[in-house]
Amino acid sequence: MCLLCTVFVLNRCTPAPEIAEHKLYTVEIKEMKFQPAELIVQKGDTVVWINHDIVAHDVTEESSKAWTSSLMPVGKSWSLVAEQSADYYCSIHVVMKGKLVVK
Ligand SMILES: [Cu+2]
């Protein structure tokens, strides 16, 4: 059997794509903004917010405060396993808004 055929046969034994590992996404907080402001992820992926600004912020679900990072001092990060889409904001600086879209 040629090498390519061997690879093909072996690949067929690997797990199905739908149980592939979950991904990790990062949202930077900089200059009073979430960057990127809108993030599209798959359910079960992890999103990490990192405060790279010069003041403290938080990351809070906007409509019902379903989740919050609590106060994130400069240099700190907080993570969430994405379960459903949400609009979020910084409850200290309410003009700071972001969107998480869970597919
Ligand atoms: Cu803020």
mmCIF file of N, CA and C and ligand atoms in Angstrom:
data_model
loop_
_atom_site.group_PDB
_atom_site.id
_atom_site.type_symbol
_atom_site.label_atom_id
_atom_site.label_comp_id
_atom_site.label_asym_id
_atom_site.label_seq_id
_atom_site.Cartn_x
_atom_site.Cartn_y
_atom_site.Cartn_z
ATOM 1 N N MET A 1 0.855 -1.195 0.000
ATOM 2 C CA MET A 1 0.000 0.000 0.000
ATOM 3 C C MET A 1 0.895 1.251 0.000
ATOM 4 N N CYS A 2 0.562 2.186 -0.835
ATOM 5 C CA CYS A 2 1.374 3.406 -0.883
ATOM 6 C C CYS A 2 1.163 4.235 0.380
ATOM 7 N N LEU A 3 2.086 5.143 0.622
ATOM 8 C CA LEU A 3 2.039 5.965 1.844
ATOM 9 C C LEU A 3 0.734 6.765 1.920
ATOM 10 N N LEU A 4 0.338 7.344 0.791
ATOM 11 C CA LEU A 4 -0.884 8.150 0.788
ATOM 12 C C LEU A 4 -2.101 7.324 1.186
ATOM 13 N N CYS A 5 -2.160 6.088 0.661
ATOM 14 C CA CYS A 5 -3.286 5.210 0.998
ATOM 15 C C CYS A 5 -3.281 4.897 2.486
ATOM 16 N N THR A 6 -2.103 4.695 3.045
ATOM 17 C CA THR A 6 -1.993 4.397 4.474
ATOM 18 C C THR A 6 -2.532 5.567 5.284
ATOM 19 N N VAL A 7 -2.138 6.780 4.894
ATOM 20 C CA VAL A 7 -2.584 7.989 5.604
ATOM 21 C C VAL A 7 -4.107 8.088 5.526
ATOM 22 N N PHE A 8 -4.643 7.791 4.351
ATOM 23 C CA PHE A 8 -6.086 7.875 4.166
ATOM 24 C C PHE A 8 -6.809 6.911 5.110
ATOM 25 N N VAL A 9 -6.324 5.690 5.172
ATOM 26 C CA VAL A 9 -6.948 4.681 6.035
ATOM 27 C C VAL A 9 -6.842 5.090 7.499
ATOM 28 N N LEU A 10 -5.670 5.596 7.893
ATOM 29 C CA LEU A 10 -5.469 6.003 9.292
ATOM 30 C C LEU A 10 -6.393 7.159 9.646
ATOM 31 N N ASN A 11 -6.544 8.111 8.706
ATOM 32 C CA ASN A 11 -7.397 9.268 8.962
ATOM 33 C C ASN A 11 -8.842 8.861 9.217
ATOM 34 N N ARG A 12 -9.251 7.815 8.576
ATOM 35 C CA ARG A 12 -10.635 7.366 8.748
ATOM 36 C C ARG A 12 -10.894 6.851 10.158
ATOM 37 N N CYS A 13 -9.836 6.559 10.870
ATOM 38 C CA CYS A 13 -9.980 6.051 12.233
ATOM 39 C C CYS A 13 -9.956 7.169 13.273
ATOM 40 N N THR A 14 -9.637 8.392 12.846
ATOM 41 C CA THR A 14 -9.574 9.484 13.822
ATOM 42 C C THR A 14 -10.994 9.923 14.192
ATOM 43 N N PRO A 15 -11.158 10.553 15.365
ATOM 44 C CA PRO A 15 -12.504 10.941 15.815
ATOM 45 C C PRO A 15 -13.199 11.886 14.848
ATOM 46 N N ALA A 16 -14.497 11.875 14.869
ATOM 47 C CA ALA A 16 -15.300 12.730 13.998
ATOM 48 C C ALA A 16 -15.066 14.199 14.352
ATOM 49 N N PRO A 17 -15.205 15.084 13.360
ATOM 50 C CA PRO A 17 -14.909 16.511 13.583
ATOM 51 C C PRO A 17 -15.744 17.149 14.693
ATOM 52 N N GLU A 18 -16.997 16.669 14.877
ATOM 53 C CA GLU A 18 -17.858 17.355 15.853
ATOM 54 C C GLU A 18 -17.381 17.207 17.299
ATOM 55 N N ILE A 19 -16.471 16.271 17.555
ATOM 56 C CA ILE A 19 -15.927 16.223 18.914
ATOM 57 C C ILE A 19 -14.505 16.792 18.946
ATOM 58 N N ALA A 20 -14.227 17.638 17.971
ATOM 59 C CA ALA A 20 -12.927 18.325 17.953
ATOM 60 C C ALA A 20 -12.811 19.196 19.199
ATOM 61 N N GLU A 21 -11.585 19.527 19.541
ATOM 62 C CA GLU A 21 -11.352 20.326 20.738
ATOM 63 C C GLU A 21 -11.994 21.707 20.621
ATOM 64 N N HIS A 22 -12.404 22.213 21.764
ATOM 65 C CA HIS A 22 -12.934 23.573 21.795
ATOM 66 C C HIS A 22 -11.807 24.572 21.669
ATOM 67 N N LYS A 23 -12.149 25.713 21.129
ATOM 68 C CA LYS A 23 -11.132 26.736 20.895
ATOM 69 C C LYS A 23 -11.109 27.765 22.015
ATOM 70 N N LEU A 24 -10.031 28.514 22.009
ATOM 71 C CA LEU A 24 -9.830 29.573 22.987
ATOM 72 C C LEU A 24 -9.736 30.896 22.232
ATOM 73 N N TYR A 25 -10.555 31.857 22.644
ATOM 74 C CA TYR A 25 -10.540 33.172 21.997
ATOM 75 C C TYR A 25 -10.167 34.228 23.032
ATOM 76 N N THR A 26 -9.537 35.273 22.554
ATOM 77 C CA THR A 26 -9.127 36.348 23.453
ATOM 78 C C THR A 26 -9.741 37.668 23.008
ATOM 79 N N VAL A 27 -10.306 38.387 23.960
ATOM 80 C CA VAL A 27 -10.789 39.749 23.707
ATOM 81 C C VAL A 27 -9.935 40.672 24.566
ATOM 82 N N GLU A 28 -9.255 41.596 23.916
ATOM 83 C CA GLU A 28 -8.440 42.558 24.641
ATOM 84 C C GLU A 28 -9.281 43.765 25.011
ATOM 85 N N ILE A 29 -9.052 44.264 26.212
ATOM 86 C CA ILE A 29 -9.703 45.516 26.619
ATOM 87 C C ILE A 29 -8.628 46.584 26.574
ATOM 88 N N LYS A 30 -8.830 47.540 25.657
ATOM 89 C CA LYS A 30 -7.817 48.558 25.395
ATOM 90 C C LYS A 30 -8.511 49.842 25.015
ATOM 91 N N GLU A 31 -8.017 50.965 25.520
ATOM 92 C CA GLU A 31 -8.527 52.289 25.145
ATOM 93 C C GLU A 31 -10.048 52.351 25.245
ATOM 94 N N MET A 32 -10.580 51.799 26.358
ATOM 95 C CA MET A 32 -12.022 51.829 26.624
ATOM 96 C C MET A 32 -12.837 51.069 25.578
ATOM 97 N N LYS A 33 -12.250 50.039 25.007
ATOM 98 C CA LYS A 33 -12.960 49.242 24.006
ATOM 99 C C LYS A 33 -12.664 47.765 24.195
ATOM 100 N N PHE A 34 -13.658 46.957 23.791
ATOM 101 C CA PHE A 34 -13.435 45.519 23.691
ATOM 102 C C PHE A 34 -12.959 45.261 22.270
ATOM 103 N N GLN A 35 -11.848 44.552 22.123
ATOM 104 C CA GLN A 35 -11.281 44.307 20.799
ATOM 105 C C GLN A 35 -11.002 42.818 20.617
ATOM 106 N N PRO A 36 -11.708 42.113 19.730
ATOM 107 C CA PRO A 36 -12.753 42.636 18.842
ATOM 108 C C PRO A 36 -14.060 42.860 19.607
ATOM 109 N N ALA A 37 -14.862 43.808 19.142
ATOM 110 C CA ALA A 37 -16.118 44.133 19.811
ATOM 111 C C ALA A 37 -17.155 43.034 19.578
ATOM 112 N N GLU A 38 -17.024 42.345 18.463
ATOM 113 C CA GLU A 38 -17.951 41.244 18.190
ATOM 114 C C GLU A 38 -17.137 39.992 17.906
ATOM 115 N N LEU A 39 -17.510 38.913 18.595
ATOM 116 C CA LEU A 39 -16.762 37.675 18.469
ATOM 117 C C LEU A 39 -17.739 36.531 18.197
ATOM 118 N N ILE A 40 -17.435 35.747 17.185
ATOM 119 C CA ILE A 40 -18.280 34.597 16.847
ATOM 120 C C ILE A 40 -17.546 33.327 17.244
ATOM 121 N N VAL A 41 -18.195 32.512 18.088
ATOM 122 C CA VAL A 41 -17.557 31.292 18.591
ATOM 123 C C VAL A 41 -18.531 30.120 18.471
ATOM 124 N N GLN A 42 -18.027 28.942 18.706
ATOM 125 C CA GLN A 42 -18.874 27.756 18.777
ATOM 126 C C GLN A 42 -19.214 27.532 20.251
ATOM 127 N N LYS A 43 -20.376 26.944 20.494
ATOM 128 C CA LYS A 43 -20.782 26.625 21.865
ATOM 129 C C LYS A 43 -19.699 25.745 22.520
ATOM 130 N N GLY A 44 -19.320 26.114 23.724
ATOM 131 C CA GLY A 44 -18.292 25.347 24.434
ATOM 132 C C GLY A 44 -16.899 25.930 24.309
ATOM 133 N N ASP A 45 -16.728 26.872 23.384
ATOM 134 C CA ASP A 45 -15.434 27.542 23.276
ATOM 135 C C ASP A 45 -15.236 28.440 24.504
ATOM 136 N N THR A 46 -13.984 28.720 24.791
ATOM 137 C CA THR A 46 -13.674 29.593 25.921
ATOM 138 C C THR A 46 -13.251 30.966 25.413
ATOM 139 N N VAL A 47 -13.793 31.989 26.056
ATOM 140 C CA VAL A 47 -13.418 33.363 25.713
ATOM 141 C C VAL A 47 -12.699 33.961 26.924
ATOM 142 N N VAL A 48 -11.541 34.528 26.674
ATOM 143 C CA VAL A 48 -10.766 35.167 27.732
ATOM 144 C C VAL A 48 -10.695 36.658 27.453
ATOM 145 N N TRP A 49 -11.094 37.444 28.432
ATOM 146 C CA TRP A 49 -10.950 38.902 28.325
ATOM 147 C C TRP A 49 -9.713 39.294 29.130
ATOM 148 N N ILE A 50 -8.893 40.128 28.536
ATOM 149 C CA ILE A 50 -7.677 40.582 29.217
ATOM 150 C C ILE A 50 -7.697 42.102 29.274
ATOM 151 N N ASN A 51 -7.492 42.628 30.459
ATOM 152 C CA ASN A 51 -7.509 44.083 30.614
ATOM 153 C C ASN A 51 -6.117 44.664 30.339
ATOM 154 N N HIS A 52 -5.955 45.187 29.138
ATOM 155 C CA HIS A 52 -4.703 45.846 28.766
ATOM 156 C C HIS A 52 -4.867 47.354 28.748
ATOM 157 N N ASP A 53 -5.882 47.834 29.446
ATOM 158 C CA ASP A 53 -6.111 49.277 29.503
ATOM 159 C C ASP A 53 -5.363 49.854 30.710
ATOM 160 N N ILE A 54 -5.551 51.154 30.958
ATOM 161 C CA ILE A 54 -4.848 51.785 32.083
ATOM 162 C C ILE A 54 -5.767 51.984 33.285
ATOM 163 N N VAL A 55 -7.033 51.526 33.151
ATOM 164 C CA VAL A 55 -7.968 51.575 34.284
ATOM 165 C C VAL A 55 -8.681 50.225 34.404
ATOM 166 N N ALA A 56 -9.306 49.989 35.553
ATOM 167 C CA ALA A 56 -10.029 48.747 35.777
ATOM 168 C C ALA A 56 -11.345 48.729 34.992
ATOM 169 N N HIS A 57 -11.755 47.543 34.585
ATOM 170 C CA HIS A 57 -13.016 47.361 33.862
ATOM 171 C C HIS A 57 -13.689 46.094 34.373
ATOM 172 N N ASP A 58 -14.917 45.864 33.874
ATOM 173 C CA ASP A 58 -15.504 44.544 34.075
ATOM 174 C C ASP A 58 -16.177 44.126 32.779
ATOM 175 N N VAL A 59 -16.585 42.870 32.755
ATOM 176 C CA VAL A 59 -17.283 42.305 31.589
ATOM 177 C C VAL A 59 -18.576 41.721 32.137
ATOM 178 N N THR A 60 -19.703 42.343 31.782
ATOM 179 C CA THR A 60 -20.989 41.970 32.376
ATOM 180 C C THR A 60 -22.033 41.751 31.299
ATOM 181 N N GLU A 61 -22.763 40.670 31.408
ATOM 182 C CA GLU A 61 -23.857 40.392 30.463
ATOM 183 C C GLU A 61 -24.871 41.515 30.619
ATOM 184 N N GLU A 62 -25.334 42.075 29.501
ATOM 185 C CA GLU A 62 -26.063 43.343 29.570
ATOM 186 C C GLU A 62 -27.542 43.228 29.943
ATOM 187 N N SER A 63 -28.273 42.275 29.363
ATOM 188 C CA SER A 63 -29.728 42.296 29.525
ATOM 189 C C SER A 63 -30.200 41.851 30.905
ATOM 190 N N SER A 64 -29.586 40.805 31.468
ATOM 191 C CA SER A 64 -30.071 40.316 32.768
ATOM 192 C C SER A 64 -28.943 40.113 33.780
ATOM 193 N N LYS A 65 -27.755 40.620 33.443
ATOM 194 C CA LYS A 65 -26.569 40.448 34.320
ATOM 195 C C LYS A 65 -26.363 38.965 34.640
ATOM 196 N N ALA A 66 -26.580 38.121 33.632
ATOM 197 C CA ALA A 66 -26.472 36.670 33.826
ATOM 198 C C ALA A 66 -25.071 36.254 34.273
ATOM 199 N N TRP A 67 -24.085 37.001 33.863
ATOM 200 C CA TRP A 67 -22.715 36.714 34.310
ATOM 201 C C TRP A 67 -21.908 37.997 34.352
ATOM 202 N N THR A 68 -20.909 38.010 35.185
ATOM 203 C CA THR A 68 -20.009 39.171 35.253
ATOM 204 C C THR A 68 -18.630 38.714 35.688
ATOM 205 N N SER A 69 -17.652 39.437 35.197
ATOM 206 C CA SER A 69 -16.266 39.126 35.580
ATOM 207 C C SER A 69 -15.953 39.696 36.966
ATOM 208 N N SER A 70 -16.826 40.599 37.454
ATOM 209 C CA SER A 70 -16.496 41.470 38.588
ATOM 210 C C SER A 70 -15.331 42.372 38.168
ATOM 211 N N LEU A 71 -14.883 43.197 39.068
ATOM 212 C CA LEU A 71 -13.869 44.192 38.722
ATOM 213 C C LEU A 71 -12.573 43.516 38.259
ATOM 214 N N MET A 72 -12.103 43.942 37.095
ATOM 215 C CA MET A 72 -10.848 43.414 36.544
ATOM 216 C C MET A 72 -9.787 44.490 36.572
ATOM 217 N N PRO A 73 -8.890 44.432 37.541
ATOM 218 C CA PRO A 73 -7.814 45.435 37.571
ATOM 219 C C PRO A 73 -6.932 45.323 36.324
ATOM 220 N N VAL A 74 -6.129 46.336 36.089
ATOM 221 C CA VAL A 74 -5.206 46.347 34.948
ATOM 222 C C VAL A 74 -4.333 45.086 34.970
ATOM 223 N N GLY A 75 -4.235 44.456 33.824
ATOM 224 C CA GLY A 75 -3.371 43.276 33.702
ATOM 225 C C GLY A 75 -4.066 41.964 34.021
ATOM 226 N N LYS A 76 -5.300 42.035 34.535
ATOM 227 C CA LYS A 76 -6.002 40.808 34.902
ATOM 228 C C LYS A 76 -6.834 40.284 33.736
ATOM 229 N N SER A 77 -7.152 39.001 33.821
ATOM 230 C CA SER A 77 -7.993 38.412 32.783
ATOM 231 C C SER A 77 -9.107 37.604 33.441
ATOM 232 N N TRP A 78 -10.120 37.293 32.637
ATOM 233 C CA TRP A 78 -11.269 36.529 33.124
ATOM 234 C C TRP A 78 -11.793 35.720 31.952
ATOM 235 N N SER A 79 -12.228 34.495 32.229
ATOM 236 C CA SER A 79 -12.687 33.669 31.110
ATOM 237 C C SER A 79 -14.092 33.129 31.335
ATOM 238 N N LEU A 80 -14.727 32.802 30.231
ATOM 239 C CA LEU A 80 -16.096 32.310 30.233
ATOM 240 C C LEU A 80 -16.198 31.217 29.175
ATOM 241 N N VAL A 81 -16.894 30.123 29.510
ATOM 242 C CA VAL A 81 -17.187 29.111 28.495
ATOM 243 C C VAL A 81 -18.482 29.539 27.822
ATOM 244 N N ALA A 82 -18.426 29.776 26.521
ATOM 245 C CA ALA A 82 -19.568 30.324 25.797
ATOM 246 C C ALA A 82 -20.689 29.302 25.681
ATOM 247 N N GLU A 83 -21.859 29.643 26.208
ATOM 248 C CA GLU A 83 -23.027 28.761 26.130
ATOM 249 C C GLU A 83 -24.108 29.343 25.229
ATOM 250 N N GLN A 84 -24.283 30.662 25.303
ATOM 251 C CA GLN A 84 -25.266 31.297 24.433
ATOM 252 C C GLN A 84 -24.855 32.727 24.109
ATOM 253 N N SER A 85 -25.397 33.203 22.995
ATOM 254 C CA SER A 85 -25.054 34.551 22.546
ATOM 255 C C SER A 85 -25.442 35.579 23.596
ATOM 256 N N ALA A 86 -24.691 36.664 23.644
ATOM 257 C CA ALA A 86 -24.978 37.692 24.632
ATOM 258 C C ALA A 86 -24.399 39.028 24.195
ATOM 259 N N ASP A 87 -25.109 40.081 24.574
ATOM 260 C CA ASP A 87 -24.534 41.416 24.492
ATOM 261 C C ASP A 87 -23.943 41.664 25.869
ATOM 262 N N TYR A 88 -22.781 42.246 25.905
ATOM 263 C CA TYR A 88 -22.179 42.529 27.205
ATOM 264 C C TYR A 88 -21.620 43.945 27.207
ATOM 265 N N TYR A 89 -21.299 44.418 28.385
ATOM 266 C CA TYR A 89 -20.755 45.768 28.515
ATOM 267 C C TYR A 89 -19.883 45.844 29.748
ATOM 268 N N CYS A 90 -19.287 47.013 29.925
ATOM 269 C CA CYS A 90 -18.535 47.275 31.155
ATOM 270 C C CYS A 90 -19.471 48.087 32.040
ATOM 271 N N SER A 91 -19.825 47.558 33.206
ATOM 272 C CA SER A 91 -20.818 48.240 34.045
ATOM 273 C C SER A 91 -20.253 49.508 34.686
ATOM 274 N N ILE A 92 -18.947 49.689 34.595
ATOM 275 C CA ILE A 92 -18.330 50.913 35.125
ATOM 276 C C ILE A 92 -18.356 52.010 34.059
ATOM 277 N N HIS A 93 -18.117 51.612 32.823
ATOM 278 C CA HIS A 93 -18.126 52.547 31.688
ATOM 279 C C HIS A 93 -19.144 52.002 30.699
ATOM 280 N N VAL A 94 -20.393 52.402 30.865
ATOM 281 C CA VAL A 94 -21.480 51.742 30.143
ATOM 282 C C VAL A 94 -21.454 51.942 28.626
ATOM 283 N N VAL A 95 -20.587 52.853 28.165
ATOM 284 C CA VAL A 95 -20.479 53.016 26.706
ATOM 285 C C VAL A 95 -19.645 51.894 26.087
ATOM 286 N N MET A 96 -18.949 51.142 26.911
ATOM 287 C CA MET A 96 -18.119 50.043 26.404
ATOM 288 C C MET A 96 -19.011 48.821 26.198
ATOM 289 N N LYS A 97 -19.199 48.443 24.940
ATOM 290 C CA LYS A 97 -20.093 47.325 24.649
ATOM 291 C C LYS A 97 -19.419 46.306 23.760
ATOM 292 N N GLY A 98 -19.851 45.078 23.948
ATOM 293 C CA GLY A 98 -19.334 44.003 23.106
ATOM 294 C C GLY A 98 -20.424 42.988 22.839
ATOM 295 N N LYS A 99 -20.138 42.094 21.910
ATOM 296 C CA LYS A 99 -21.150 41.109 21.529
ATOM 297 C C LYS A 99 -20.472 39.762 21.375
ATOM 298 N N LEU A 100 -21.124 38.758 21.934
ATOM 299 C CA LEU A 100 -20.638 37.390 21.805
ATOM 300 C C LEU A 100 -21.716 36.615 21.042
ATOM 301 N N VAL A 101 -21.335 36.059 19.918
ATOM 302 C CA VAL A 101 -22.280 35.288 19.103
ATOM 303 C C VAL A 101 -21.876 33.826 19.167
ATOM 304 N N VAL A 102 -22.774 33.000 19.739
ATOM 305 C CA VAL A 102 -22.485 31.577 19.891
ATOM 306 C C VAL A 102 -23.260 30.816 18.829
ATOM 307 N N LYS A 103 -22.546 30.095 17.994
ATOM 308 C CA LYS A 103 -23.181 29.332 16.899
ATOM 309 C C LYS A 103 -23.586 27.953 17.395
HETATM 310 CU CU CU B 1 -14.778 49.881 31.925
#
